[in-house]
Coordinates of C-alpha atoms and ligand atoms in Angstrom, one line a residue:
M11 CA 27.5 2.4 -4.9
N12 CA 30.1 2.8 -2.2
A13 CA 29.6 0.6 0.8
P14 CA 28.6 2.6 3.9
P15 CA 31.0 2.7 6.8
K16 CA 30.7 -0.4 9.0
T17 CA 30.9 1.5 12.3
P18 CA 29.6 4.9 12.8
N19 CA 32.4 6.2 15.0
A20 CA 36.1 5.9 14.8
S21 CA 36.8 5.8 18.6
G22 CA 36.8 2.0 18.8
W23 CA 33.9 2.0 21.2
K24 CA 31.8 -1.2 20.7
P25 CA 28.0 -0.5 20.6
G26 CA 26.2 -1.7 23.6
T27 CA 29.2 -1.6 26.0
P28 CA 29.1 1.4 28.3
V29 CA 32.6 2.8 28.5
E30 CA 33.4 5.0 31.5
G31 CA 33.8 8.6 30.6
H32 CA 32.7 7.9 27.0
N33 CA 29.1 8.7 27.4
A34 CA 27.5 11.0 29.9
M35 CA 24.8 8.4 30.7
S36 CA 27.3 5.7 31.7
G37 CA 29.4 5.7 34.9
P38 CA 28.3 6.1 38.6
D39 CA 25.1 7.6 39.8
T40 CA 25.2 11.3 40.5
A41 CA 23.9 12.9 43.7
T42 CA 21.4 15.0 41.7
G43 CA 20.2 12.4 39.2
N44 CA 21.5 14.8 36.5
R45 CA 23.8 13.5 33.9
A46 CA 26.3 16.1 32.9
L47 CA 24.2 19.0 31.5
M48 CA 21.2 16.8 30.9
L49 CA 19.0 17.6 33.9
E50 CA 16.4 15.4 35.6
E51 CA 13.0 17.2 35.6
P52 CA 10.2 16.6 38.1
L53 CA 6.5 17.3 37.3
L54 CA 5.1 20.8 37.6
F55 CA 3.1 19.6 40.6
E56 CA 6.3 18.4 42.3
I57 CA 8.1 21.8 41.8
G58 CA 5.2 24.2 42.3
H59 CA 3.5 25.4 45.4
V60 CA -0.1 26.7 45.8
E61 CA 1.1 29.8 47.6
Q62 CA 3.4 30.8 44.7
T63 CA 2.6 32.5 41.5
G64 CA 4.4 34.0 38.5
V65 CA 2.0 36.8 38.0
D66 CA 1.0 39.8 40.1
L67 CA -2.6 40.7 39.4
P68 CA -4.7 43.0 41.6
E69 CA -7.6 41.4 43.4
P70 CA -10.8 42.1 41.4
P71 CA -13.1 44.6 43.1
K72 CA -15.6 42.7 45.2
D73 CA -18.6 44.9 44.3
S74 CA -19.4 46.6 41.1
G75 CA -22.1 48.6 42.7
R76 CA -24.9 46.2 41.7
G77 CA -24.5 43.9 44.6
A78 CA -22.3 41.4 42.7
N79 CA -18.7 41.4 41.6
R80 CA -17.7 41.7 38.0
L81 CA -17.3 37.9 37.7
G82 CA -21.1 37.6 37.8
G83 CA -21.0 35.0 40.6
F84 CA -18.6 32.8 38.7
D85 CA -15.7 33.5 41.0
R86 CA -13.8 30.6 42.4
A87 CA -15.3 29.2 45.7
E88 CA -12.1 27.4 46.7
A89 CA -8.6 27.1 45.5
I90 CA -8.2 24.7 42.6
G91 CA -4.8 23.4 43.7
L92 CA -2.8 24.2 40.6
P93 CA 0.9 24.5 41.3
G94 CA 2.2 28.0 41.1
L95 CA 5.6 28.6 39.6
S96 CA 7.7 31.7 39.0
E97 CA 8.5 32.6 35.4
P98 CA 12.1 31.3 35.3
E99 CA 10.9 28.0 36.9
T100 CA 8.3 27.6 34.3
V101 CA 10.7 28.4 31.4
R102 CA 13.3 26.0 32.8
H103 CA 10.8 23.2 33.3
Y104 CA 9.7 23.3 29.6
T105 CA 13.1 23.9 28.2
R106 CA 14.5 20.9 30.2
L107 CA 11.7 18.7 29.0
S108 CA 12.2 19.8 25.4
R109 CA 15.9 18.7 25.6
Q110 CA 14.6 15.2 26.4
N111 CA 12.6 15.2 23.2
Y112 CA 13.7 14.3 19.7
A113 CA 12.9 16.5 16.7
I114 CA 13.6 16.8 13.0
D115 CA 15.7 19.9 13.9
L116 CA 18.0 17.6 16.0
G117 CA 18.6 14.8 13.6
L118 CA 17.3 12.3 11.0
F119 CA 13.8 11.1 11.8
P120 CA 13.3 7.8 9.9
L121 CA 9.6 7.3 10.5
G122 CA 8.2 5.6 7.5
S123 CA 4.7 6.7 6.3
C124 CA 5.0 9.9 8.3
T125 CA 7.4 11.9 6.0
M126 CA 9.3 13.8 8.7
K127 CA 11.1 16.2 6.4
H128 CA 12.9 19.5 7.2
N129 CA 10.5 22.5 7.4
P130 CA 12.4 25.2 5.6
R131 CA 12.8 28.4 7.7
L132 CA 11.5 30.4 4.8
N133 CA 8.1 28.8 5.4
E134 CA 8.2 30.0 9.0
K135 CA 9.2 33.5 8.0
V136 CA 6.2 33.8 5.6
A137 CA 3.7 32.1 8.0
R138 CA 4.7 34.6 10.7
M139 CA 4.0 37.7 8.6
P140 CA 1.3 39.6 10.6
G141 CA -1.1 39.7 7.6
F142 CA -1.2 35.9 7.6
A143 CA -0.5 35.1 11.3
D144 CA -2.8 37.6 12.9
V145 CA -6.0 37.1 10.9
H146 CA -9.1 35.8 12.7
P147 CA -11.7 33.5 11.1
L148 CA -14.5 35.8 12.1
Q149 CA -13.0 38.9 10.5
P150 CA -15.2 40.5 7.7
V151 CA -14.3 38.9 4.4
D152 CA -13.2 42.3 3.0
T153 CA -10.4 42.5 5.5
V154 CA -8.9 39.1 4.7
R155 CA -8.6 39.2 0.9
G156 CA -4.9 38.4 1.1
A157 CA -5.5 35.3 3.2
L158 CA -8.3 34.1 0.8
E159 CA -5.9 34.7 -2.1
V160 CA -3.3 32.4 -0.4
I161 CA -5.9 29.6 0.1
N162 CA -7.1 30.0 -3.5
E163 CA -3.6 30.0 -4.9
L164 CA -2.7 26.8 -2.9
A165 CA -5.9 25.2 -4.1
F166 CA -4.9 26.0 -7.7
W167 CA -1.5 24.3 -7.3
L168 CA -2.9 21.2 -5.5
I169 CA -5.4 20.8 -8.4
E170 CA -2.6 21.4 -10.9
L171 CA -0.2 18.9 -9.3
T172 CA -2.8 16.2 -9.0
G173 CA -4.6 16.7 -12.3
M174 CA -7.9 16.8 -10.4
Y175 CA -11.0 19.0 -10.8
G176 CA -11.7 20.6 -7.4
V177 CA -10.3 20.6 -3.9
A178 CA -11.8 20.8 -0.3
M179 CA -9.2 22.8 1.7
S180 CA -10.8 22.6 5.1
P181 CA -10.0 19.1 6.4
K182 CA -7.4 19.3 9.2
A183 CA -5.3 16.2 8.7
G184 CA -5.0 13.1 6.5
A185 CA -7.6 11.1 8.4
H186 CA -10.0 14.0 8.4
G187 CA -9.5 14.3 4.6
E188 CA -10.2 10.6 4.2
L189 CA -13.6 11.1 6.0
C190 CA -14.3 14.2 3.7
G191 CA -13.5 12.1 0.6
I192 CA -15.6 9.1 1.7
L193 CA -18.5 11.5 2.6
C194 CA -18.3 12.9 -0.9
I195 CA -18.6 9.4 -2.3
R196 CA -21.5 8.7 -0.1
A197 CA -23.3 11.9 -1.2
A198 CA -22.7 11.1 -4.9
L199 CA -24.1 7.6 -4.5
E200 CA -27.1 8.9 -2.5
A201 CA -27.7 11.6 -5.1
R202 CA -28.2 8.9 -7.7
G203 CA -30.3 6.8 -5.3
D204 CA -27.7 4.1 -5.2
A205 CA -27.2 2.8 -1.6
R206 CA -24.0 0.7 -1.4
E207 CA -22.6 -0.8 1.7
V208 CA -19.0 -1.9 1.2
I209 CA -15.7 -0.2 0.9
L210 CA -12.7 -2.4 -0.1
V211 CA -9.4 -1.7 1.6
P212 CA -6.0 -3.5 1.1
E213 CA -4.7 -5.3 4.1
S214 CA -1.5 -3.2 4.1
A215 CA -3.5 0.0 4.5
H216 CA -3.0 2.6 7.2
G217 CA -5.4 2.0 10.1
T218 CA -7.2 5.3 9.4
N219 CA -8.5 3.9 6.0
P220 CA -10.8 1.1 7.5
A221 CA -11.6 3.4 10.4
T222 CA -12.8 6.1 8.1
A223 CA -14.9 3.8 6.0
A224 CA -16.5 2.3 9.1
F225 CA -17.1 5.8 10.6
A226 CA -18.9 6.8 7.4
G227 CA -21.2 3.8 7.8
Y228 CA -19.6 1.3 5.4
R229 CA -18.6 -2.3 5.9
V230 CA -14.9 -2.8 5.3
E231 CA -13.6 -5.8 3.3
D232 CA -10.0 -6.6 2.7
I233 CA -8.4 -6.6 -0.8
P234 CA -5.7 -9.3 -1.0
A235 CA -2.2 -8.5 -2.0
T236 CA 0.1 -10.3 -4.5
A237 CA 3.3 -11.9 -3.3
E238 CA 5.2 -8.9 -4.5
G239 CA 3.2 -6.6 -2.2
R240 CA 0.8 -4.9 -4.6
V241 CA -3.0 -5.0 -4.9
D242 CA -4.2 -8.2 -6.5
L243 CA -6.1 -6.8 -9.5
E244 CA -7.9 -10.1 -10.4
A245 CA -9.1 -10.7 -6.9
L246 CA -10.3 -7.1 -6.7
K247 CA -12.2 -7.4 -10.0
A248 CA -13.8 -10.6 -8.8
R249 CA -15.1 -8.8 -5.7
L250 CA -16.5 -5.7 -7.4
G251 CA -20.3 -5.6 -7.7
P252 CA -23.4 -3.4 -7.1
D253 CA -22.8 -3.4 -3.3
V254 CA -19.3 -1.9 -3.5
A255 CA -19.3 1.9 -3.0
G256 CA -15.6 2.2 -3.7
V257 CA -12.0 1.3 -2.9
M258 CA -9.4 3.0 -0.8
I259 CA -6.0 2.5 -2.3
T260 CA -2.7 4.0 -1.0
N261 CA -0.3 4.9 -3.8
P262 CA 2.6 4.5 -3.5
N263 CA 1.5 1.9 -1.0
T264 CA 2.6 1.3 2.6
C265 CA 5.0 -1.4 1.5
G266 CA 6.9 1.4 -0.3
L267 CA 5.8 0.2 -3.8
F268 CA 4.0 2.0 -6.6
E269 CA 0.7 0.4 -7.5
R270 CA 1.4 -0.1 -11.2
D271 CA -2.2 -1.3 -11.9
M272 CA -3.8 1.9 -10.6
K273 CA -5.4 2.9 -13.9
A274 CA -6.7 -0.7 -14.4
I275 CA -8.0 -0.7 -10.8
S276 CA -9.9 2.7 -11.4
D277 CA -11.3 1.5 -14.7
A278 CA -12.6 -1.7 -13.1
V279 CA -14.1 0.2 -10.1
H280 CA -15.8 2.8 -12.3
A281 CA -17.2 0.1 -14.6
A282 CA -18.8 -1.5 -11.5
G283 CA -20.3 1.9 -10.5
G284 CA -18.0 2.6 -7.6
F285 CA -15.5 5.4 -6.7
V286 CA -11.8 5.4 -6.2
Y287 CA -10.4 7.0 -3.0
C288 CA -6.6 7.3 -3.0
D289 CA -4.7 7.7 0.2
G290 CA -2.3 10.4 -0.8
A291 CA -0.1 10.3 2.3
N292 CA 2.8 9.1 0.1
F293 CA 2.4 11.8 -2.6
N294 CA 5.8 12.9 -1.6
A295 CA 7.3 10.1 -3.7
I296 CA 5.5 11.0 -7.0
V297 CA 4.8 14.8 -6.7
G298 CA 5.7 16.4 -10.1
K299 CA 6.0 13.0 -11.7
V300 CA 2.5 11.4 -11.7
R301 CA -0.9 13.1 -11.6
P302 CA -3.4 10.9 -9.7
G303 CA -6.2 12.4 -11.8
D304 CA -4.6 10.7 -14.8
L305 CA -4.9 7.4 -13.0
G306 CA -8.7 7.7 -12.5
V307 CA -8.7 8.7 -8.8
D308 CA -11.9 10.4 -7.6
A309 CA -10.7 11.7 -4.3
M310 CA -7.3 11.9 -2.6
H311 CA -6.2 13.7 0.6
I312 CA -2.9 15.4 0.6
N313 CA -1.1 15.7 3.9
L314 CA 0.4 19.1 3.6
H315 CA 2.4 18.2 6.8
K316 CA 4.1 15.4 4.9
T317 CA 4.4 16.2 1.2
F318 CA 4.7 19.9 1.6
S319 CA 6.9 20.0 4.6
T320 CA 4.7 21.8 7.1
P321 CA 5.6 20.7 10.7
H322 CA 3.7 17.9 12.4
G323 CA 3.9 15.6 15.4
G324 CA 3.1 16.0 19.0
G325 CA -0.6 16.5 18.0
G326 CA 0.3 19.8 16.3
P327 CA -1.8 21.0 13.5
G328 CA -1.8 19.0 10.3
S329 CA -3.7 19.9 7.2
G330 CA -5.4 17.4 4.8
P331 CA -7.0 19.1 1.7
V332 CA -8.9 16.6 -0.5
V333 CA -8.7 16.9 -4.3
L334 CA -11.8 15.7 -6.1
S335 CA -12.8 14.5 -9.6
E336 CA -15.4 16.1 -11.7
A337 CA -17.9 13.5 -10.5
L338 CA -17.4 14.2 -6.8
A339 CA -16.6 17.9 -6.8
P340 CA -20.3 19.0 -6.7
F341 CA -20.6 17.3 -3.3
G342 CA -17.5 18.8 -1.7
P343 CA -18.0 20.6 1.6
L344 CA -18.3 24.3 2.4
P345 CA -16.7 26.6 2.7
F346 CA -14.3 27.0 -0.3
T347 CA -12.8 29.8 -2.2
A348 CA -13.6 30.8 -5.8
R349 CA -12.3 33.5 -8.1
T350 CA -14.9 35.3 -10.2
K351 CA -14.2 36.9 -13.6
D352 CA -13.4 40.3 -12.0
G353 CA -10.4 38.6 -10.3
I354 CA -11.8 38.7 -6.8
V355 CA -11.5 35.6 -4.6
H356 CA -14.8 34.9 -2.8
L357 CA -15.5 32.8 0.2
V358 CA -18.3 30.4 -0.6
E359 CA -20.5 29.6 2.4
E360 CA -24.0 28.4 2.9
E361 CA -25.6 31.8 2.2
N362 CA -23.9 32.3 -1.2
A363 CA -23.5 28.7 -2.3
A364 CA -26.3 28.9 -4.9
E365 CA -24.6 31.9 -6.5
F366 CA -21.7 29.7 -7.1
D367 CA -23.8 26.8 -8.3
H368 CA -22.8 24.6 -5.4
T369 CA -26.1 23.4 -3.9
Q370 CA -25.2 19.7 -3.3
A371 CA -22.5 20.1 -0.6
F372 CA -22.6 17.2 1.9
G373 CA -22.1 19.7 4.7
R374 CA -18.9 21.0 6.3
M375 CA -15.9 19.5 7.9
T376 CA -14.9 22.3 10.2
A377 CA -16.3 25.5 11.7
F378 CA -13.9 27.7 9.7
H379 CA -11.7 27.5 6.6
G380 CA -8.9 25.1 7.6
Q381 CA -5.3 25.5 8.8
M382 CA -4.2 28.9 7.6
G383 CA -0.7 28.6 9.0
M384 CA -0.2 25.3 7.1
F385 CA -1.6 26.8 3.9
T386 CA 0.9 29.6 4.0
R387 CA 3.8 27.2 4.7
A388 CA 2.8 24.7 2.0
L389 CA 2.3 27.4 -0.6
T390 CA 5.7 28.9 0.3
Y391 CA 7.2 25.4 -0.1
I392 CA 5.6 24.9 -3.5
L393 CA 6.4 28.3 -4.9
S394 CA 10.0 28.2 -3.6
H395 CA 10.6 24.8 -5.2
G396 CA 8.9 25.4 -8.5
A397 CA 8.0 22.7 -10.9
D398 CA 11.6 21.4 -11.4
G399 CA 12.2 21.5 -7.6
L400 CA 9.1 19.5 -6.7
K401 CA 10.0 16.9 -9.3
Q402 CA 13.4 16.7 -7.7
V403 CA 11.8 16.3 -4.3
A404 CA 10.2 13.1 -5.5
E405 CA 13.4 11.9 -7.2
D406 CA 15.6 12.5 -4.3
A407 CA 13.2 11.0 -1.8
V408 CA 13.1 7.8 -3.8
L409 CA 16.9 7.8 -4.4
N410 CA 17.6 8.2 -0.7
A411 CA 15.2 5.3 0.2
N412 CA 16.7 3.0 -2.3
Y413 CA 20.2 3.8 -1.0
I414 CA 19.1 2.7 2.4
L415 CA 17.3 -0.4 1.1
R416 CA 20.3 -1.6 -0.9
S417 CA 22.9 -0.6 1.8
L418 CA 21.2 -2.7 4.5
E419 CA 19.5 -5.7 2.7
D420 CA 22.6 -7.9 3.4
V421 CA 22.0 -7.5 7.1
L422 CA 18.2 -6.8 7.3
D423 CA 15.6 -8.9 5.5
A424 CA 13.9 -6.8 2.8
P425 CA 10.8 -8.8 1.9
F426 CA 9.9 -6.8 -1.2
G427 CA 13.6 -6.0 -2.1
P428 CA 13.4 -8.5 -5.0
S429 CA 10.2 -6.7 -6.3
G430 CA 12.5 -4.0 -7.6
P431 CA 13.3 -0.5 -6.5
C432 CA 11.2 0.9 -3.7
M433 CA 9.6 4.3 -3.7
H434 CA 10.3 6.8 -0.9
E435 CA 10.5 4.3 1.9
A436 CA 12.4 1.0 2.6
L437 CA 10.7 -1.9 4.3
F438 CA 12.5 -4.5 6.4
S439 CA 11.4 -7.4 8.5
D440 CA 12.8 -9.1 11.6
K441 CA 13.5 -12.4 9.7
G442 CA 17.0 -13.5 10.7
F443 CA 17.1 -11.9 14.1
A444 CA 18.4 -14.2 16.9
E445 CA 15.8 -16.1 19.0
G446 CA 14.3 -13.8 21.6
L447 CA 15.2 -10.5 19.9
S448 CA 12.5 -8.4 18.2
T449 CA 11.9 -5.3 16.1
L450 CA 11.2 -3.5 19.4
D451 CA 14.6 -4.4 20.7
L452 CA 16.3 -3.1 17.6
A453 CA 14.3 0.1 17.8
K454 CA 15.3 0.7 21.4
G455 CA 18.9 0.0 20.4
L456 CA 18.7 2.7 17.8
I457 CA 17.7 5.2 20.5
D458 CA 21.1 4.6 22.2
E459 CA 22.7 5.4 18.9
G460 CA 21.0 8.8 18.8
Y461 CA 18.2 8.1 16.4
H462 CA 14.5 8.2 16.7
P463 CA 13.3 4.7 15.8
M464 CA 11.7 4.0 12.4
T465 CA 8.0 3.1 12.1
M466 CA 7.6 -0.4 13.7
Y467 CA 5.2 -3.2 13.1
F468 CA 3.6 -1.4 10.2
P469 CA 2.4 -2.4 7.6
L470 CA 0.9 -5.4 9.4
V471 CA 1.4 -7.6 6.3
V472 CA 5.1 -7.9 7.1
H473 CA 6.2 -9.7 10.3
G474 CA 8.1 -7.4 12.7
A475 CA 8.0 -4.6 10.0
M476 CA 10.5 -1.7 10.0
L477 CA 9.5 1.1 7.7
V478 CA 12.3 3.6 7.0
E479 CA 11.7 6.9 5.3
P480 CA 14.7 9.2 5.0
T481 CA 13.0 11.9 2.9
E482 CA 14.8 14.0 0.3
T483 CA 16.1 16.5 2.9
E484 CA 18.9 14.3 4.2
S485 CA 22.4 14.5 2.8
K486 CA 24.4 11.4 1.7
A487 CA 26.7 12.0 4.8
A488 CA 23.7 11.9 7.1
L489 CA 22.3 8.8 5.4
D490 CA 25.7 7.0 5.7
Q491 CA 25.8 7.8 9.4
F492 CA 22.3 6.5 9.9
I493 CA 23.0 3.4 7.8
G494 CA 26.2 2.7 9.9
A495 CA 24.2 3.0 13.1
L496 CA 21.3 0.9 11.9
R497 CA 23.7 -1.7 10.5
S498 CA 25.5 -2.1 13.8
V499 CA 22.2 -2.5 15.8
A500 CA 20.9 -4.9 13.2
E501 CA 24.1 -7.0 13.5
R502 CA 23.6 -7.1 17.2
A503 CA 20.0 -8.3 16.7
V504 CA 21.2 -11.0 14.3
N505 CA 24.1 -12.1 16.5
G506 CA 21.9 -12.3 19.6
D507 CA 23.4 -9.5 21.7
E508 CA 21.3 -9.7 24.9
T509 CA 22.1 -6.1 25.9
L510 CA 19.6 -5.1 23.3
K511 CA 16.8 -6.5 25.4
T512 CA 17.3 -3.8 28.0
A513 CA 18.1 -0.9 25.6
P514 CA 17.9 2.0 25.7
H515 CA 20.7 2.3 28.2
Y516 CA 21.4 6.0 27.8
A517 CA 18.0 7.5 27.5
P518 CA 16.6 9.6 30.5
R519 CA 13.9 6.9 30.7
R520 CA 14.5 3.2 29.9
R521 CA 11.7 0.8 28.9
L522 CA 8.3 1.9 29.7
D523 CA 5.2 -0.2 29.8
E524 CA 3.7 1.5 26.7
T525 CA 0.7 -0.8 26.5
L526 CA -0.3 -0.1 30.1
A527 CA 0.3 3.6 29.6
A528 CA -2.0 3.5 26.6
R529 CA -4.7 1.3 28.2
K530 CA -4.7 2.8 31.6
P531 CA -3.2 6.3 31.4
V532 CA -2.7 8.1 34.6
L533 CA -3.8 11.6 33.6
A534 CA -4.2 13.3 37.0
W535 CA -1.4 13.9 39.4
Q536 CA -1.7 12.2 42.8
E537 CA 0.2 13.7 45.7
P538 CA 2.3 10.8 47.2
N539 CA 2.7 12.0 50.8
P540 CA 1.4 15.5 51.7
P541 CA 4.0 17.1 54.0
S542 CA 2.3 17.5 57.5
G543 CA 1.6 21.0 58.6
S544 CA 1.7 22.8 55.3
P545 CA -1.4 23.1 53.2
S546 CA -1.1 20.5 50.5
L547 CA -2.2 20.8 47.0
S548 CA -5.0 18.3 47.6
E549 CA -6.3 20.2 50.6
Q550 CA -6.4 23.3 48.4
G551 CA -8.7 21.4 46.1
G552 CA -6.0 19.8 43.9
R553 CA -6.6 16.3 42.6
Ligands
LIG618 C1 -0.2 9.6 7.9 C2 -1.0 8.7 7.1 C3 -2.4 8.8 7.2 C4 -3.1 9.7 8.2 O1 -2.8 11.1 8.1 P1 -2.9 12.1 9.3 O2 -2.5 13.4 8.8 O3 -1.9 11.6 10.3 O4 -4.3 12.0 9.9 C5 -3.2 8.0 6.4 N1 -2.6 7.1 5.6 C6 -1.3 7.0 5.5 C7 -0.7 6.0 4.6 C8 -0.4 7.8 6.3 O5 0.9 7.7 6.2

């Protein structure tokens, strides 16, 4: 393996030292606050005016002839004080803000556990075809046969790829899928009159796992890990008993390791009368290689927005179908699709569930059928890759992560490096950083180098954790550039470079009090000093 370049740029510029003229963010203040073509952007409330508007609508007629106007008495009593903007002002506002954001379409996004991979443009082209994009969930079933065909076809491939028995397509993200899977487990236990209280979850699990189990009414107990970062099978076996409803295991786990004992774990849990939930967020690393059904899994969510490339982030739509074993499938939620012998795909709802022999559904997860746009994108991704392509997705994702792990473990501590190759993500710790410098400082330094930080302080089992997931969609050149940047920031952290403490130096905003922002968010705009004389937004009813 060739050593990656030690410095990412050839200009001789030393990271952390602003050089005049080298970077648009360094140098003297500007009169406008703008930095070259990066423009400062105030809030909408600071740009807009109540008297201004981007639209030109006629006043609604005051009287419809029945003594009331057409709004039925619901017309506005006073101005609500929203800022009005012209169309170009509005477009510029959001475009300027978007330039301050980071996206997978701008560069490598190393968030571990989140699988930020490129969303192929073919996915978008297909998802935007009017027959898929313009359907409405309340349309008569006969008018949406094509959409049902897509849902059913994707369901088929998810079952095929995971070696499972059935699938609930409607959950809207991974965490929602977890809840769906655990509710299936609860329904199956209740159906056999077996009330159990405990779900076992490894300490390294994603926070959604214990949250889901608790939300579904279970008590959560930790499963200890071995020194090499995997589930401790003997400790797990010792804890199993008639009170344990099931386990939630992430495989590959959040330390980036494959749980080699998965089949033995499932066998032990089943022998004790429990069920096995697998957190499938990391399916990306094993798709086309391993079928969770063969490992004894009873339920697993698949984050379409991770493994199958559909976009995510910013609260945008995810999609978390849950594949189910034969034991759990009868309890899966409505609605779902089913093809009858005549080749027609039906939508199975409360009113026709008995016809399809599905009378034990625990209920439903959503009002409608799930995230149609994500289904179309995921199916496009699956079909365009084919069986060989999906296998290569897993192989390349794992190869890329191992390249990062081995290229950086001389400068960054890799706690499970000695455990062998990692799966699709590389885990590092802050061990070896100079006194006073932390994972947070390194992450902020990485922003100055043009990269979104990796996942920080997760999993919790590793001190100052840094979880890096390059995904299969990055080239070796892109990986080398990232490795060079991370190496230089890591060296600064190890050597005690104090300038890291105030990084990022070049971002439009520097260090924010993120804890305060999360605990005491200011969600309503407050006018600082209303200009005297003119009607202020607050006088117009604004907040
Ligand atoms: C992302 C993730 C989840 C939650 O999935 P969402 O789609 O974000 O709800 C759960 N577990 C793991 C390991 C994850 O990485």
